[in-house]
Amino acid sequence: MTAFILAVVIGALFALGTFLVMRRDLVRVVWGLSIVSQAANVYLLAVGGVERGTFESVPVLAGHGEAAPETADPVVQALVLTAIVIGFGMTAFALVLSYRVYQEHGTLDVTKLGDRQ
Amino acid sequence: MLVVLVAAVATLSLRGRPRARTAVSLAGGLGYVLAVAAIDWYVVLAPDAPGIATYQVGAHPAPFGITLVADGLSAFMLSMAAVVALASLVFSARFLPRYDRRTFYFPLFHFLLLGITGAFLTGDLFNLFVWFEVMLMASYVFVAFYGGARHTRAAFWYVALNLVASAIFLLGVGGLYATTGTLNMADLSMRLTDPAGYGIDPGPVVGLVGLLLSVFAIKAGLVPFQFWIPGAYSAAPPPIAAMLAGATKKVGIYAIVRLSFTVLAGADVPVDLGIVAGDSPLAFVGPLLFVLGAASVLVGGVGAVGRDSIEGVLAYSSIGQVGFIVIPVAVAATASSPDLRRIAVLAALVYALNHALAKGLLFLSVGAVRDAAGTSRFEDLGGFAGRAPALSIAFFVGALALVGIPPLSGFFGKFLVFDAVVRAGSAPTLAVLLGGSLLTIAYTTRAWNGCFWGPAPDVVENATVDPVEVAVLVALAALVVGVGVGFDPVYRFADVAATAALDAEGYVEAVAPGGEIA
């Protein structure tokens, strides 16, 4: 059940992100990008197993033998941490850049940007 | 040995803080070249070279620790990047002081280099992602470097595209981890060779590989992912454009080659998509790369002919030239015999080297022209040949190398590519390549005529060309000629690299994944 809900959530996030990326407003595009990357993060977490992992399903735990406590896969969590940091930096940069675009062009409308040279 | 390398990488990231950054930066560039040369010597060229060296960061064993791997392929790519990097660093040292407030330029340049180095050396997919991001973050800033309206717009599209690409990359990596339970490329290769033995259902791998390939194709600028290139390349400062075309783009190529041949070649995964079928993901990768490569050659060539500035021509030509690199890779992916596969990868590598040198040279010439005349549009230029013969000759050599005239480096690149395609017996591909070569002649001629020939307008008449910049150009041009004339050692190096790229078993053995956790 949890897995199903997660799948739906990830799908919805991707859909929302894609929708926003297609918008004409640059700030919305940035929001869309950030949502897409968050969706990828949630997806990564879901990959790690919604159910409690054991040493059989989680490779890292194999080295500790069967006595390992039940847990989700720590590798993906490490991956997600890295990805979140990177995504955070990127979003900040993209927002600053879109402000700069606004300063330079006086508009945030994608179609108007395209026409100018 | 790899301690040397890690030290080089570490200092690379720390450098640039001091105010005397130009000198430090140049020393760093030189140090980088020396470190790469040391790696080359240790890994490949020394008489008793092991051919491959690994370093487990923090002494955690593979596949859970982070592995750095230097084999022939990495060494070859690194040397290429090092040459281009040194040339554009020296060039920037002269180029830059004309623009004040640019304190961040050199540190970022080194971060770009750091990202490229890391991507070439990393042994696992997630770290490849991280290094990509390091490299990209630096390049974003460079695309926005001049801060004009056109540049911020180009940078925004570049950032947006790459953010989407990063998300897709994460999806591919996460999916591969979920399917195979590992991220280490050697481990991945081992597990995919024997999926049943590891209890893996390899079905989704093909689709996930498709995702990863599309990401790498974006980095390499293959059609249909080429649209960001012209804007980004002409917005970035010329030395950086040289780096983007000469080194960053090669990271995409490297990733495609590495993924295809080291990771997937031995994979025992049945593919059946209706049109293509086979027992390895390569059956899917090969035809895909054929189509992308052929489209790139044509789109890039046709696009380049119609541009009105030198950067425009060169940026579009980059798209076309990447096609020339990818087509032999596709030949290798579909090749049945190991011999043909090796020759094809070899051709791709030699052509990549030629492209890195020649395109680096050309973009730097554009920098010199822009510095001197203040513009790079054809209608405002002309007659440079009379004003600056050395610069003109350097540009001419670069253009000829792109066309593939002997005895320049381009001749062997083109020759090997055609050789591989002829051996594969693919007539349509051959036609595309010939067409692409003709287009190359057309647009290089046009660039040459537009900028260096004909009557000189006032801007050119009054232009003074910076002697150091020209010296860098002449040195690069000499290198292009040198690689062509003394092709034998280069060929042997590329041969080692191609063999290493295809030697998945050796790679797995050297990385030795699956060891006990300490």
XYZ file of C-alpha atoms in Angstrom:
635
model
C 0.000 0.000 0.000
C 2.753 2.413 0.958
C 4.557 1.518 -2.224
C 1.454 2.266 -4.255
C 0.965 5.663 -2.612
C 4.625 6.500 -3.136
C 4.374 5.573 -6.797
C 1.348 7.825 -7.214
C 3.092 10.669 -5.414
C 6.202 10.362 -7.546
C 4.102 10.289 -10.682
C 2.156 13.326 -9.594
C 5.330 15.235 -8.727
C 6.840 14.500 -12.114
C 3.647 15.516 -13.853
C 3.462 18.773 -11.899
C 7.147 19.486 -12.483
C 6.888 18.862 -16.199
C 3.772 21.008 -16.421
C 5.547 23.893 -14.684
C 8.666 23.546 -16.845
C 6.482 24.049 -19.887
C 5.067 27.334 -18.586
C 5.970 30.697 -20.037
C 6.957 32.285 -16.755
C 10.617 31.732 -15.939
C 10.074 31.538 -12.183
C 7.552 28.771 -12.734
C 10.106 27.005 -14.899
C 12.549 27.123 -12.012
C 9.905 25.789 -9.627
C 9.173 23.033 -12.098
C 12.840 22.100 -12.305
C 13.114 22.002 -8.554
C 10.012 19.819 -8.280
C 11.330 17.436 -10.922
C 14.579 17.035 -9.025
C 12.689 16.490 -5.764
C 10.593 13.865 -7.490
C 13.788 12.145 -8.549
C 14.908 12.214 -4.915
C 11.686 10.668 -3.671
C 12.048 8.070 -6.372
C 15.549 7.277 -5.141
C 14.247 6.865 -1.611
C 11.497 4.600 -2.845
C 14.164 2.537 -4.588
C 15.720 1.905 -1.187
C 12.732 -0.105 -0.163
C 9.595 1.022 1.554
C 9.520 -2.151 3.519
C 12.004 -2.818 6.218
C 15.139 -4.139 4.660
C 17.066 -7.082 5.979
C 20.580 -8.147 5.250
C 19.222 -10.025 2.268
C 17.663 -7.056 0.518
C 20.244 -4.463 1.567
C 23.716 -5.250 0.239
C 25.599 -3.117 2.760
C 24.196 -5.056 5.690
C 25.439 -8.370 4.380
C 28.830 -7.738 5.921
C 27.339 -7.532 9.384
C 25.761 -10.940 9.172
C 22.233 -11.778 10.057
C 22.324 -9.924 13.327
C 21.821 -6.602 11.598
C 18.870 -4.545 12.700
C 16.036 -4.163 10.259
C 16.467 -1.030 8.228
C 15.997 0.524 4.847
C 18.927 0.635 2.428
C 21.365 3.293 3.658
C 23.125 3.614 0.310
C 20.213 5.322 -1.387
C 19.797 7.619 1.564
C 23.378 8.703 1.158
C 22.687 9.223 -2.536
C 19.613 11.292 -1.808
C 21.498 13.450 0.673
C 24.060 14.258 -2.001
C 21.380 14.823 -4.592
C 19.450 17.151 -2.289
C 22.504 19.288 -1.658
C 23.238 19.508 -5.364
C 19.606 20.213 -6.197
C 19.448 22.938 -3.570
C 22.489 24.693 -4.972
C 21.167 24.418 -8.490
C 17.775 25.827 -7.601
C 19.362 28.780 -5.849
C 21.578 29.412 -8.846
C 18.680 29.125 -11.267
C 16.610 31.593 -9.232
C 19.437 34.116 -9.173
C 19.931 33.610 -12.864
C 16.260 34.193 -13.597
C 16.425 37.420 -11.586
C 19.374 38.409 -13.711
C 17.453 37.552 -16.851
C 14.675 39.802 -15.578
C 17.148 42.618 -15.003
C 18.641 42.269 -18.445
C 15.488 41.708 -20.436
C 12.828 43.372 -18.310
C 10.566 40.383 -18.734
C 10.240 36.827 -17.515
C 8.038 35.677 -20.354
C 9.698 32.891 -22.290
C 8.063 33.730 -25.597
C 9.152 37.359 -25.387
C 12.676 36.300 -24.469
C 12.863 34.128 -27.532
C 12.010 36.996 -29.871
C 14.647 39.382 -28.655
C 18.148 39.316 -29.903
C 50.601 6.892 -7.967
C 47.000 7.777 -7.518
C 47.968 9.540 -4.341
C 49.742 11.968 -6.634
C 46.570 12.259 -8.564
C 44.367 12.783 -5.528
C 46.795 15.406 -4.295
C 46.594 17.118 -7.663
C 42.831 17.060 -7.529
C 42.780 18.369 -3.982
C 45.165 21.232 -4.615
C 43.202 21.959 -7.727
C 40.162 22.701 -5.638
C 42.039 24.704 -3.048
C 43.950 26.772 -5.502
C 42.774 30.109 -6.700
C 42.076 31.589 -3.297
C 45.222 33.762 -3.278
C 45.315 37.078 -5.026
C 48.270 36.171 -7.157
C 45.914 33.853 -8.908
C 47.188 34.107 -12.425
C 50.646 32.879 -11.540
C 49.330 30.241 -9.173
C 46.786 29.167 -11.697
C 49.355 28.770 -14.441
C 51.572 26.797 -12.089
C 48.546 24.681 -11.254
C 47.827 24.060 -14.903
C 51.403 23.016 -15.439
C 51.247 20.808 -12.363
C 48.088 19.261 -13.706
C 49.759 18.426 -16.994
C 52.694 16.915 -15.125
C 50.384 14.866 -12.911
C 48.521 13.597 -15.956
C 51.814 12.796 -17.635
C 52.811 10.868 -14.516
C 49.576 8.908 -14.674
C 50.114 8.240 -18.362
C 53.603 7.019 -17.674
C 52.666 4.890 -14.722
C 49.523 3.367 -16.192
C 50.330 3.003 -19.862
C 53.702 4.110 -21.148
C 56.186 2.700 -18.662
C 57.820 -0.566 -19.757
C 56.213 -2.559 -16.956
C 52.999 -0.560 -16.887
C 50.097 -2.368 -15.258
C 47.670 -0.853 -17.768
C 45.252 -0.022 -15.012
C 45.488 1.428 -11.549
C 42.873 1.771 -8.873
C 42.605 3.725 -5.683
C 40.008 3.103 -3.027
C 39.174 6.424 -1.434
C 39.367 6.098 2.340
C 40.445 2.466 1.892
C 36.852 1.248 1.806
C 36.842 -1.694 -0.556
C 34.793 -1.800 -3.752
C 31.914 -2.010 -4.409
C 30.802 0.118 -1.455
C 33.780 2.410 -1.180
C 34.412 5.060 -3.785
C 36.804 3.778 -6.386
C 39.030 5.828 -8.619
C 40.183 3.953 -11.674
C 42.795 5.026 -14.189
C 43.091 2.771 -17.194
C 44.244 3.391 -20.730
C 40.986 5.029 -21.713
C 40.960 7.394 -18.737
C 44.601 8.233 -19.288
C 44.020 9.021 -22.948
C 41.064 11.275 -22.197
C 42.926 12.962 -19.344
C 45.904 13.764 -21.536
C 43.589 15.307 -24.087
C 41.900 17.437 -21.441
C 45.251 18.441 -19.958
C 46.603 19.745 -23.266
C 43.492 21.773 -24.002
C 43.348 23.024 -20.427
C 46.938 24.220 -20.366
C 46.538 26.011 -23.690
C 43.377 27.790 -22.659
C 44.814 28.661 -19.239
C 47.811 30.377 -20.777
C 45.496 32.038 -23.244
C 43.159 33.216 -20.487
C 46.039 34.711 -18.562
C 46.461 37.190 -21.416
C 42.834 37.361 -22.371
C 41.371 37.995 -18.958
C 42.953 41.189 -17.614
C 40.952 43.099 -20.189
C 37.849 42.295 -18.201
C 38.012 43.527 -14.615
C 36.012 42.227 -11.648
C 36.550 38.675 -12.873
C 38.144 37.333 -9.714
C 36.251 34.067 -9.893
C 37.496 33.066 -13.295
C 40.548 30.998 -12.395
C 39.111 29.145 -9.399
C 36.134 28.193 -11.518
C 38.375 27.136 -14.341
C 40.052 24.730 -11.961
C 36.722 23.494 -10.683
C 35.723 22.794 -14.256
C 38.945 20.883 -14.714
C 38.381 19.095 -11.417
C 34.950 17.963 -12.530
C 36.319 16.723 -15.830
C 39.148 14.857 -14.108
C 36.802 13.277 -11.621
C 34.401 12.161 -14.308
C 37.235 10.485 -16.218
C 38.544 8.693 -13.159
C 35.530 7.705 -11.136
C 34.662 4.067 -10.892
C 31.004 4.286 -10.037
C 27.916 5.746 -11.590
C 26.731 7.954 -8.779
C 30.091 9.636 -8.509
C 29.965 10.173 -12.220
C 26.763 12.116 -11.528
C 28.450 14.147 -8.805
C 31.439 14.991 -10.979
C 29.123 15.952 -13.814
C 27.466 18.404 -11.466
C 30.801 19.840 -10.345
C 31.768 20.342 -13.949
C 28.396 21.772 -14.933
C 28.162 24.251 -12.063
C 31.437 25.782 -13.138
C 30.379 25.870 -16.755
C 27.029 27.553 -15.936
C 28.857 30.518 -14.518
C 31.127 30.698 -17.535
C 28.232 30.731 -19.942
C 26.813 33.687 -18.023
C 30.300 35.192 -17.797
C 29.866 38.409 -19.767
C 26.582 39.105 -18.046
C 24.913 40.619 -21.106
C 21.311 39.997 -22.076
C 22.151 37.344 -24.636
C 24.494 35.563 -22.234
C 22.086 35.323 -19.316
C 19.449 33.917 -21.625
C 21.803 31.300 -23.030
C 22.901 30.445 -19.496
C 19.330 30.063 -18.314
C 18.488 27.564 -21.017
C 21.720 25.738 -20.398
C 20.957 25.485 -16.664
C 17.348 24.454 -17.182
C 18.276 21.748 -19.676
C 20.985 20.359 -17.452
C 18.759 20.333 -14.372
C 16.288 18.171 -16.233
C 19.172 16.024 -17.462
C 20.433 15.645 -13.904
C 17.030 14.470 -12.722
C 16.966 11.917 -15.544
C 20.483 10.831 -14.672
C 19.374 10.262 -11.061
C 16.436 8.209 -12.286
C 18.710 6.064 -14.419
C 21.248 5.583 -11.646
C 18.590 4.837 -9.047
C 16.892 2.406 -11.371
C 20.141 0.595 -12.078
C 20.825 0.373 -8.369
C 17.370 -1.021 -7.717
C 17.759 -3.557 -10.504
C 21.293 -4.709 -9.899
C 22.030 -3.728 -6.312
C 25.271 -1.960 -7.128
C 26.614 1.298 -8.464
C 30.210 0.334 -9.023
C 30.800 0.035 -12.755
C 33.034 -3.012 -12.449
C 30.570 -4.712 -10.141
C 27.755 -3.734 -12.478
C 29.564 -5.270 -15.415
C 30.205 -8.438 -13.433
C 26.621 -8.778 -12.326
C 25.167 -8.062 -15.740
C 27.379 -10.705 -17.302
C 25.768 -13.290 -15.129
C 22.375 -11.957 -14.025
C 21.009 -15.322 -13.048
C 23.991 -16.018 -10.813
C 23.269 -12.874 -8.803
C 19.537 -13.330 -8.803
C 18.904 -10.184 -10.838
C 16.122 -9.596 -13.289
C 17.972 -7.572 -15.925
C 14.905 -6.647 -17.962
C 14.722 -2.943 -17.042
C 18.418 -2.399 -17.674
C 17.904 -1.617 -21.351
C 15.405 1.137 -20.636
C 17.567 2.583 -17.887
C 20.561 2.545 -20.179
C 18.446 4.479 -22.645
C 17.855 7.126 -19.956
C 21.557 7.357 -19.170
C 22.461 7.526 -22.843
C 20.124 10.432 -23.385
C 21.845 12.262 -20.534
C 25.296 11.610 -21.956
C 24.066 12.613 -25.391
C 22.985 15.944 -23.934
C 26.470 16.488 -22.553
C 28.032 15.483 -25.840
C 25.573 17.644 -27.775
C 24.237 14.979 -30.095
C 21.185 15.632 -32.196
C 18.372 15.829 -30.989
C 19.947 17.246 -27.844
C 22.046 19.811 -29.666
C 19.918 22.937 -29.320
C 21.728 24.372 -26.301
C 25.166 24.267 -27.900
C 25.206 27.256 -30.263
C 23.883 29.630 -27.605
C 26.101 28.375 -24.828
C 29.287 28.147 -26.869
C 29.021 31.567 -28.358
C 28.053 33.095 -25.017
C 31.013 31.672 -23.117
C 34.416 33.373 -23.323
C 36.494 31.796 -26.126
C 39.010 29.987 -23.861
C 36.080 28.392 -22.052
C 34.369 27.526 -25.308
C 37.615 25.762 -26.186
C 37.375 23.855 -22.915
C 33.680 23.077 -23.402
C 34.259 21.747 -26.897
C 37.642 20.202 -26.236
C 37.182 18.591 -22.855
C 33.680 18.820 -21.363
C 32.061 17.405 -24.432
C 34.502 14.522 -24.378
C 33.214 13.599 -20.929
C 29.891 12.759 -22.559
C 31.704 10.682 -25.178
C 33.817 9.026 -22.515
C 30.715 8.139 -20.499
C 29.052 6.624 -23.570
C 32.130 4.552 -24.404
C 32.661 3.490 -20.815
C 29.052 2.549 -20.252
C 28.708 0.756 -23.561
C 31.866 -1.287 -23.578
C 33.095 -1.674 -20.046
C 29.758 -2.067 -18.352
C 27.392 -3.439 -20.948
C 29.487 -5.304 -23.486
C 29.413 -8.604 -21.666
C 25.899 -8.161 -20.388
C 23.606 -11.084 -20.844
C 20.382 -9.199 -21.300
C 17.998 -10.175 -24.072
C 16.742 -7.217 -26.059
C 13.702 -7.335 -28.257
C 12.158 -4.041 -29.253
C 10.605 -5.149 -32.500
C 13.130 -3.338 -34.700
C 16.274 -4.358 -32.879
C 16.940 -7.586 -31.098
C 19.986 -9.172 -29.550
C 21.331 -10.600 -26.355
C 23.068 -7.500 -25.024
C 21.992 -3.876 -24.459
C 24.594 -3.001 -27.096
C 22.139 -4.263 -29.689
C 19.982 -1.349 -28.633
C 22.772 1.176 -28.097
C 24.423 0.631 -31.485
C 21.565 1.504 -33.867
C 20.509 4.358 -31.613
C 23.981 5.879 -31.754
C 24.053 5.398 -35.530
C 20.926 7.467 -35.931
C 22.011 10.136 -33.460
C 25.500 10.356 -34.940
C 24.332 10.578 -38.535
C 21.750 13.218 -37.638
C 24.422 15.192 -35.788
C 26.787 15.162 -38.746
C 24.095 16.514 -41.059
C 22.439 19.017 -38.724
C 25.783 20.342 -37.505
C 27.210 20.634 -41.003
C 24.192 22.315 -42.533
C 23.795 24.605 -39.529
C 27.431 25.656 -39.643
C 27.295 26.709 -43.273
C 24.648 29.319 -42.590
C 26.092 31.108 -39.526
C 27.189 34.713 -39.652
C 29.925 34.681 -37.001
C 32.958 32.491 -36.458
C 31.724 31.237 -33.088
C 28.425 30.266 -34.655
C 30.164 28.237 -37.330
C 32.425 26.571 -34.810
C 29.594 25.772 -32.394
C 27.524 24.123 -35.103
C 30.604 22.387 -36.410
C 31.051 20.914 -32.922
C 27.685 19.231 -33.285
C 28.742 17.770 -36.619
C 32.137 16.681 -35.397
C 30.653 14.838 -32.427
C 28.715 12.838 -34.977
C 32.030 11.782 -36.501
C 33.124 10.569 -33.065
C 29.913 8.756 -32.238
C 29.465 6.901 -35.530
C 32.565 4.734 -35.006
C 31.356 4.089 -31.457
C 28.112 2.871 -32.991
C 30.076 0.719 -35.427
C 31.891 -0.760 -32.462
C 28.639 -1.400 -30.619
C 27.157 -3.306 -33.517
C 30.402 -4.993 -34.570
C 30.466 -8.733 -34.353
C 34.212 -9.314 -34.330
C 36.405 -8.037 -31.484
C 38.939 -6.814 -34.012
C 36.548 -4.494 -35.776
C 35.265 -3.324 -32.417
C 38.751 -2.373 -31.322
C 39.482 -0.534 -34.565
C 36.223 1.377 -34.340
C 36.782 2.501 -30.760
C 40.309 3.437 -31.724
C 38.966 5.552 -34.578
C 36.551 7.301 -32.235
C 39.323 8.088 -29.767
C 41.735 9.404 -32.370
C 39.021 11.539 -33.869
C 38.096 12.825 -30.428
C 41.718 13.806 -29.875
C 41.824 15.567 -33.225
C 38.609 17.389 -32.468
C 39.843 18.468 -29.045
C 43.073 19.891 -30.448
C 41.683 21.444 -33.602
C 38.546 22.886 -32.020
C 40.533 24.172 -29.068
C 42.857 25.872 -31.511
C 39.984 27.363 -33.509
C 38.053 28.674 -30.524
C 41.211 30.252 -29.141
C 41.844 31.864 -32.526
C 38.381 33.349 -32.311
C 39.382 34.735 -28.936
C 42.442 36.340 -30.482
C 40.414 37.743 -33.354
C 37.813 39.160 -31.003
C 40.471 40.623 -28.788
C 42.114 42.305 -31.713
C 39.142 43.436 -33.746
C 36.387 43.523 -31.151
C 33.980 41.504 -33.256
C 33.651 38.061 -34.759
C 30.912 38.655 -37.311
C 31.920 37.915 -40.869
C 30.456 41.088 -42.298
C 32.708 43.226 -40.091
C 35.830 41.179 -40.690
C 38.263 40.327 -43.430
C 41.868 40.574 -44.426
C 43.354 39.209 -41.246
C 45.806 37.189 -43.285
C 47.703 40.338 -44.164
C 47.596 41.818 -40.686
C 48.443 38.768 -38.571
C 50.039 36.010 -40.606
C 50.876 33.770 -37.626
C 47.305 33.881 -36.315
C 45.981 33.187 -39.792
C 48.262 30.232 -40.305
C 47.255 28.784 -36.941
C 43.573 29.115 -37.816
C 44.239 27.633 -41.232
C 45.981 24.621 -39.702
C 43.053 24.075 -37.329
C 40.558 24.319 -40.169
C 42.546 21.900 -42.318
C 42.737 19.480 -39.408
C 38.955 19.574 -39.142
C 38.688 18.855 -42.844
C 41.233 16.070 -42.528
C 44.126 16.999 -44.777
C 47.329 14.976 -44.349
C 49.716 15.217 -42.581
C 47.629 16.865 -39.853
C 46.062 14.994 -36.969
C 42.673 15.200 -38.634
C 43.754 13.034 -41.522
C 44.322 9.993 -39.357
C 41.158 10.617 -37.411
C 39.068 10.795 -40.575
C 40.982 7.949 -42.171
C 40.376 5.616 -39.236
C 36.718 6.576 -39.000
C 36.181 5.850 -42.693
C 38.209 2.674 -42.353
C 35.984 1.443 -39.529
C 32.800 2.289 -41.395
C 34.027 0.649 -44.604
C 34.936 -2.469 -42.693
C 31.492 -2.485 -41.157
C 30.158 -2.287 -44.702
C 27.497 0.317 -44.057
C 26.902 2.266 -47.262
C 24.367 4.816 -45.924
C 26.671 5.739 -43.043
C 29.513 6.179 -45.473
C 27.365 8.524 -47.533
C 26.518 10.556 -44.439
C 30.180 10.810 -43.487
C 31.160 11.918 -46.978
C 28.408 14.506 -46.970
C 29.559 15.676 -43.555
C 33.136 16.023 -44.789
C 32.025 18.087 -47.769
C 30.028 20.341 -45.452
C 33.118 20.681 -43.256
C 35.087 21.903 -46.256
C 32.287 24.317 -47.109
C 32.006 25.957 -43.718
C 35.707 26.099 -42.913
C 36.280 27.745 -46.277
C 33.552 30.213 -45.520
C 34.972 31.044 -42.099
C 38.421 31.412 -43.612
C 37.246 33.684 -46.416
C 35.013 35.729 -44.161
C 37.600 36.464 -41.555
C 41.042 36.225 -43.042
C 40.693 36.947 -46.727
C 39.501 39.874 -48.779
C 39.830 43.598 -48.091
C 40.527 44.604 -44.518
C 37.982 46.940 -42.907
C 39.093 49.603 -40.430
C 38.732 47.457 -37.315
C 41.142 44.947 -38.768
C 43.454 47.607 -40.144
C 43.862 49.083 -36.664
C 43.901 45.779 -34.825
C 46.861 44.650 -32.779
C 47.111 40.964 -32.083
C 48.404 39.905 -28.700
C 51.758 38.108 -29.182
C 51.317 35.668 -26.278
C 47.905 34.599 -27.533
C 49.372 33.989 -30.954
C 52.232 32.043 -29.396
C 49.717 29.720 -27.718
C 47.928 29.291 -31.020
C 51.119 28.548 -32.886
C 52.119 26.014 -30.231
C 48.743 24.267 -30.553
C 48.964 24.355 -34.325
C 52.434 22.844 -34.113
C 50.955 20.142 -31.888
C 48.240 19.431 -34.446
C 50.899 19.055 -37.118
C 53.103 17.097 -34.733
C 50.387 14.601 -33.906
C 49.876 14.094 -37.617
C 53.529 13.755 -38.559
C 54.579 11.693 -35.579
C 51.388 9.722 -35.457
C 52.907 6.436 -34.421
C 53.163 6.948 -30.627
C 49.737 8.567 -30.580
C 48.351 5.601 -32.428
C 49.887 3.210 -29.926
C 48.514 5.205 -26.997
C 45.051 5.279 -28.572
C 45.356 1.584 -29.266
C 46.083 0.895 -25.606
C 43.136 3.107 -24.698
C 40.801 1.288 -27.080
C 41.942 -2.077 -25.809
C 41.452 -0.907 -22.246
C 37.980 0.377 -23.082
C 36.987 -3.047 -24.331
C 38.712 -5.052 -21.645
C 35.817 -5.294 -19.229
C 37.275 -8.345 -17.531
C 40.567 -6.643 -16.806
C 38.654 -3.676 -15.440
C 36.580 -5.863 -13.165
C 39.638 -7.725 -12.010
C 41.557 -4.567 -11.196
C 38.724 -2.996 -9.256
C 38.003 -6.319 -7.585
C 34.527 -5.643 -6.317
C 32.679 -7.964 -4.026
C 35.515 -8.131 -1.499
C 34.769 -8.472 2.174
C 33.868 -5.336 4.040
C 36.705 -4.440 6.340
